[in-house]
PDB file of C-alpha atoms in Angstrom:
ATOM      1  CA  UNK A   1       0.000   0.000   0.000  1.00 61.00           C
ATOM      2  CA  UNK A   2       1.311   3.359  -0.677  1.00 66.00           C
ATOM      3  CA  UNK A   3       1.293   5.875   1.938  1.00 61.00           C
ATOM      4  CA  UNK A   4       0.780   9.520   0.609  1.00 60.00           C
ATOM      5  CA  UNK A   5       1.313  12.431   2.454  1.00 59.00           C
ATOM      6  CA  UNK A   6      -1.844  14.545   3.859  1.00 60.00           C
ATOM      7  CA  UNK A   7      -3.149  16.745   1.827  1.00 66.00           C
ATOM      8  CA  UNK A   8      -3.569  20.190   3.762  1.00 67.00           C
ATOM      9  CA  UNK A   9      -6.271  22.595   2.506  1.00 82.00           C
ATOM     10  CA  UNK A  10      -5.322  26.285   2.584  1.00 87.00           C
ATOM     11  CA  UNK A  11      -7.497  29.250   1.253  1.00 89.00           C
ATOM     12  CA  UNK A  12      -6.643  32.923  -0.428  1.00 89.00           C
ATOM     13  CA  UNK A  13      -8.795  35.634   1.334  1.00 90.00           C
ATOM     14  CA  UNK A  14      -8.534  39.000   0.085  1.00 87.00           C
ATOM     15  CA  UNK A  15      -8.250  42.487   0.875  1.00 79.00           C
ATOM     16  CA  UNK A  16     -11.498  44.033  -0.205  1.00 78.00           C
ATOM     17  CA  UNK A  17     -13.779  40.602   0.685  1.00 79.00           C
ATOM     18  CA  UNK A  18     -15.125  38.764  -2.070  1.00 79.00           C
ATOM     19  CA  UNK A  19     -15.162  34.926  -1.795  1.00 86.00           C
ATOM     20  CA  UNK A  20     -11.977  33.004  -0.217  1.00 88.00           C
ATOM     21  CA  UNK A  21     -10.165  30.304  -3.211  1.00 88.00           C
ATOM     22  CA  UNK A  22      -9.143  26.758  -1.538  1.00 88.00           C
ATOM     23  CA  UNK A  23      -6.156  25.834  -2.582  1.00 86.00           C
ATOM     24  CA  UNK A  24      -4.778  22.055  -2.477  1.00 84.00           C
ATOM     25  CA  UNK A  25      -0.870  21.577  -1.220  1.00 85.00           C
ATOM     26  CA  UNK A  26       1.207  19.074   0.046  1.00 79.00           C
ATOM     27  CA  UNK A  27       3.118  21.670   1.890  1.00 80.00           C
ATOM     28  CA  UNK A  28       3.195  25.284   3.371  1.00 81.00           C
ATOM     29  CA  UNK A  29       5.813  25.880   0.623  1.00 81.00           C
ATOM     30  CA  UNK A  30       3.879  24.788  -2.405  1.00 84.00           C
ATOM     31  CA  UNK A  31       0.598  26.978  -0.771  1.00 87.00           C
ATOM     32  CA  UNK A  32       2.938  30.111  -0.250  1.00 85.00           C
ATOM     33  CA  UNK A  33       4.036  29.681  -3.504  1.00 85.00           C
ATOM     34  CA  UNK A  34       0.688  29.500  -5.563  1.00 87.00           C
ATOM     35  CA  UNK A  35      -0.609  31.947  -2.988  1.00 88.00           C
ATOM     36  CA  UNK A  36       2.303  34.442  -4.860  1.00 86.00           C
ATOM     37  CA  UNK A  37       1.015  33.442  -8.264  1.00 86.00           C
ATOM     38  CA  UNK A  38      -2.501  34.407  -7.677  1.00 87.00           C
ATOM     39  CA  UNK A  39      -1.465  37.634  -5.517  1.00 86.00           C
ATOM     40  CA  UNK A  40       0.400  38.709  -8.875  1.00 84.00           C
ATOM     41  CA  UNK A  41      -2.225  37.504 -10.968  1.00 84.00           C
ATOM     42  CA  UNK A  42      -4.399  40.015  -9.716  1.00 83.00           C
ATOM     43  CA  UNK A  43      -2.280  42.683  -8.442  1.00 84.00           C
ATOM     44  CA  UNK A  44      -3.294  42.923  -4.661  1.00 85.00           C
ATOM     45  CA  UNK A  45      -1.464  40.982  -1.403  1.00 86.00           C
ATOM     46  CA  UNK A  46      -3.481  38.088  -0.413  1.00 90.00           C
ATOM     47  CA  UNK A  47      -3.969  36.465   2.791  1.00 91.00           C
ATOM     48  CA  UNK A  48      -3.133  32.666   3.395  1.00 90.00           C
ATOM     49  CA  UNK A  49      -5.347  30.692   5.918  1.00 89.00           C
ATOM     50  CA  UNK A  50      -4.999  26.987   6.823  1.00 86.00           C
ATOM     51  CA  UNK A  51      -7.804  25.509   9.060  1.00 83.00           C
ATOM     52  CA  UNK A  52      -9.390  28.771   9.868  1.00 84.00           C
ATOM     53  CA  UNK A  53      -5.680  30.278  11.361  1.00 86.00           C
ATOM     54  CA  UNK A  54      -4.111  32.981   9.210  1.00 88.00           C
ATOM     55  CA  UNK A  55      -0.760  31.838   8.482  1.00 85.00           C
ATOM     56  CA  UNK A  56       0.985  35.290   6.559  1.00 85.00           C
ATOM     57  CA  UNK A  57       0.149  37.851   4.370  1.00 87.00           C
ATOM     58  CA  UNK A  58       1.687  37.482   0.746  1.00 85.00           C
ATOM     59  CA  UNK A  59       2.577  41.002  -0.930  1.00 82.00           C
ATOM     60  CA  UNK A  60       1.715  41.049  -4.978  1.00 77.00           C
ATOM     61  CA  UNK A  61       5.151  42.147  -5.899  1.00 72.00           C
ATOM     62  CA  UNK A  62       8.116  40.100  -6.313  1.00 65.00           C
ATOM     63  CA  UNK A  63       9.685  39.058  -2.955  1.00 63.00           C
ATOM     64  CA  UNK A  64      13.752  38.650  -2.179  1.00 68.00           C
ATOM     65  CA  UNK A  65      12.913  35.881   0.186  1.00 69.00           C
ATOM     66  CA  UNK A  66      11.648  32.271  -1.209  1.00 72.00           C
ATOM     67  CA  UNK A  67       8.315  30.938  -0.609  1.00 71.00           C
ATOM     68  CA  UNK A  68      10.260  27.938   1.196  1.00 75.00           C
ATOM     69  CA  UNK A  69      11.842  30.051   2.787  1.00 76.00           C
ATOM     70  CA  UNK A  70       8.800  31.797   3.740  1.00 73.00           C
ATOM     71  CA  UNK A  71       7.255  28.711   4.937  1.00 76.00           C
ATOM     72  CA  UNK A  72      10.359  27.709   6.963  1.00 79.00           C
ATOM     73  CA  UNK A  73      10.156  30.983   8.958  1.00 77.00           C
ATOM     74  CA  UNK A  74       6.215  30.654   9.331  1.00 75.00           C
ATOM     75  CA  UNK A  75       6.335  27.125  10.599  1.00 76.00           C
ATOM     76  CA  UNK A  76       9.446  28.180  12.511  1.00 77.00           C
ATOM     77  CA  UNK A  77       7.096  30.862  14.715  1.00 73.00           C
ATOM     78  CA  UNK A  78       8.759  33.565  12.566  1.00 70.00           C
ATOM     79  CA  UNK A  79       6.218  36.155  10.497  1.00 64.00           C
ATOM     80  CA  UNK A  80       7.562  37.993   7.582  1.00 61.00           C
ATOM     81  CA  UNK A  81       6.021  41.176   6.076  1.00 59.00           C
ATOM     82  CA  UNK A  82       6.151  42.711   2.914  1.00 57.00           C
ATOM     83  CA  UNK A  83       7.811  46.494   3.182  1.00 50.00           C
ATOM     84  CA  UNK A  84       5.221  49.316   3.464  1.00 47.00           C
ATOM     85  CA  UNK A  85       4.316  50.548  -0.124  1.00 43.00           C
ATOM     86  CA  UNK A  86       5.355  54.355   0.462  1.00 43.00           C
ATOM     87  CA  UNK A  87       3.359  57.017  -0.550  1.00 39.00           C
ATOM     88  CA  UNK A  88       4.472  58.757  -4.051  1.00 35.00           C
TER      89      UNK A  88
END
């Protein structure tokens, strides 16, 4: 019998409301990740929930820091934020 690992079921919420998006992922990692894709897809930082905790905020613009990285600080206790957008 093969043994797969859990599936973990994390959701986008966004800034101005609308209806949260499920996402499937084997890992914090993969969700940060496609959490970064749709924040860029549609221009605005998105918020990613697993089981009905807020895990991190995930800024649409391009980050220095990895989204394994990312999830290795989150799961490590350690919260990153994107950098204030400053007013032009």
């Amino acid at each position: 019998m093969t043994v797969h690992p859990p599936v973990l079921r994390y959701q986008i919420r966004y800034r101005d409301g609308g209806e949260p998006e499920t996402l499937i992922s084997n890992d914090m990692a993969d969700a940060m990740a496609q959490a970064s894709q749709r924040a860029k897809a549609v221009g605005q930082a998105v918020a990613l929930w697993c089981d009905g905790r807020w895990i991190a905020d995930v800024d649409s613009a391009p980050s220095l820091l990895s989204p394994d990285l990312i999830a290795k600080l989150v799961h490590a206790g350690i919260y990153v934020f994107g950098a204030p957008v400053r007013d032009r």
